[in-house]
Short mmCIF file of C-alpha atoms in Angstrom, two decimals:
data_model
loop_
_atom_site.label_atom_id
_atom_site.label_comp_id
_atom_site.label_asym_id
_atom_site.label_seq_id
_atom_site.Cartn_x
_atom_site.Cartn_y
_atom_site.Cartn_z
CA LEU A 1 -0.15 -0.31 -0.04
CA SER A 2 2.60 2.33 0.94
CA GLY A 3 4.24 1.85 -2.40
CA VAL A 4 0.99 3.14 -4.16
CA VAL A 5 0.81 6.23 -1.95
CA VAL A 6 4.46 7.21 -2.82
CA GLU A 7 3.70 6.72 -6.56
CA VAL A 8 0.31 8.81 -6.52
CA ALA A 9 1.99 11.68 -4.43
CA SER A 10 4.87 11.62 -6.76
CA ARG A 11 2.50 11.81 -9.75
CA GLY A 12 0.68 14.46 -8.09
CA MET A 13 3.58 16.53 -7.64
CA LEU A 14 4.86 16.21 -10.94
CA ARG A 15 1.52 17.20 -12.27
CA GLY A 16 1.35 20.31 -9.95
CA MET A 17 5.01 21.56 -11.17
CA GLY A 18 3.71 21.37 -14.70
CA ARG A 19 6.00 18.07 -15.82
CA PRO A 20 3.80 15.20 -16.44
CA LEU A 21 6.07 13.65 -18.83
CA PRO A 22 8.57 12.04 -16.27
CA ALA A 23 5.69 10.42 -14.59
CA THR A 24 4.27 8.84 -18.25
CA MET A 25 7.43 7.54 -18.99
CA MET A 26 8.13 6.11 -15.56
CA ASN A 27 4.77 4.23 -15.67
CA VAL A 28 5.60 3.00 -18.93
CA ILE A 29 8.61 1.59 -18.09
CA GLY A 30 7.22 0.20 -14.88
CA TYR A 31 4.47 -1.16 -16.07
CA TRP A 32 4.74 -2.13 -19.61
CA VAL A 33 8.52 -3.00 -19.65
CA ILE A 34 8.70 -4.52 -16.38
CA ALA A 35 5.74 -5.36 -14.86
CA LEU A 36 3.80 -7.01 -17.69
CA PRO A 37 6.65 -9.41 -18.72
CA ILE A 38 7.45 -10.15 -15.03
CA GLY A 39 3.70 -11.22 -14.32
CA GLY A 40 3.21 -12.78 -17.49
CA TYR A 41 5.91 -14.85 -16.85
CA LEU A 42 5.73 -15.78 -13.55
CA ALA A 43 1.65 -16.16 -14.13
CA LEU A 44 1.80 -18.15 -17.52
CA ARG A 45 5.40 -20.03 -17.61
CA THR A 46 5.42 -21.42 -13.78
CA SER A 47 3.22 -22.66 -11.32
CA TRP A 48 2.35 -19.06 -9.60
CA GLY A 49 -0.62 -18.55 -11.42
CA LEU A 50 -2.58 -15.71 -10.58
CA SER A 51 0.01 -14.46 -7.75
CA GLY A 52 2.65 -14.46 -10.61
CA LEU A 53 0.62 -11.46 -11.87
CA TRP A 54 0.60 -9.73 -8.81
CA VAL A 55 4.07 -10.24 -8.23
CA GLY A 56 5.27 -8.78 -11.55
CA LEU A 57 2.71 -5.70 -10.65
CA CYS A 58 4.13 -5.36 -7.33
CA ALA A 59 7.56 -5.18 -8.82
CA GLY A 60 6.58 -2.41 -11.69
CA LEU A 61 4.81 -0.55 -8.76
CA ILE A 62 8.28 -0.44 -6.85
CA VAL A 63 10.20 0.34 -9.60
CA VAL A 64 7.65 3.20 -10.54
CA ALA A 65 7.59 4.56 -6.81
CA VAL A 66 11.43 4.70 -6.66
CA GLY A 67 11.91 6.17 -10.07
CA LEU A 68 9.54 8.70 -9.40
CA VAL A 69 11.08 9.92 -6.02
CA LEU A 70 14.58 9.71 -7.36
CA TRP A 71 13.71 12.02 -10.27
CA LEU A 72 12.18 14.50 -7.73
CA ARG A 73 15.06 14.51 -5.22
CA LYS A 74 17.16 15.34 -8.51
CA ASN A 75 15.02 17.99 -10.23
CA ALA A 76 12.63 19.33 -7.77
CA PRO A 77 12.98 22.70 -6.93
CA ARG A 78 14.78 23.67 -3.99
CA ALA A 79 13.11 26.24 -1.46
CA GLN A 80 15.80 29.08 -0.37
CA ALA A 81 16.58 29.70 3.00
CA SER A 82 16.06 33.66 3.91
#
């Protein structure tokens, strides 16, 4: 659950900054490049079945959440001390 919270909050921050492209690209990489192949493999090629699909989705979610946080840490504007 906490990964979902981090992802949604990060996407909201990027949208508020007027920079939705990094969130879009991270979702494409995390879900289409990582989650779907891992989940499909585990669900169809192993004995994991539906649980394998969920494991793949969790892996994609973790990649997206970590990627967005790292992107925000590097590129978000910093507050200036007065």
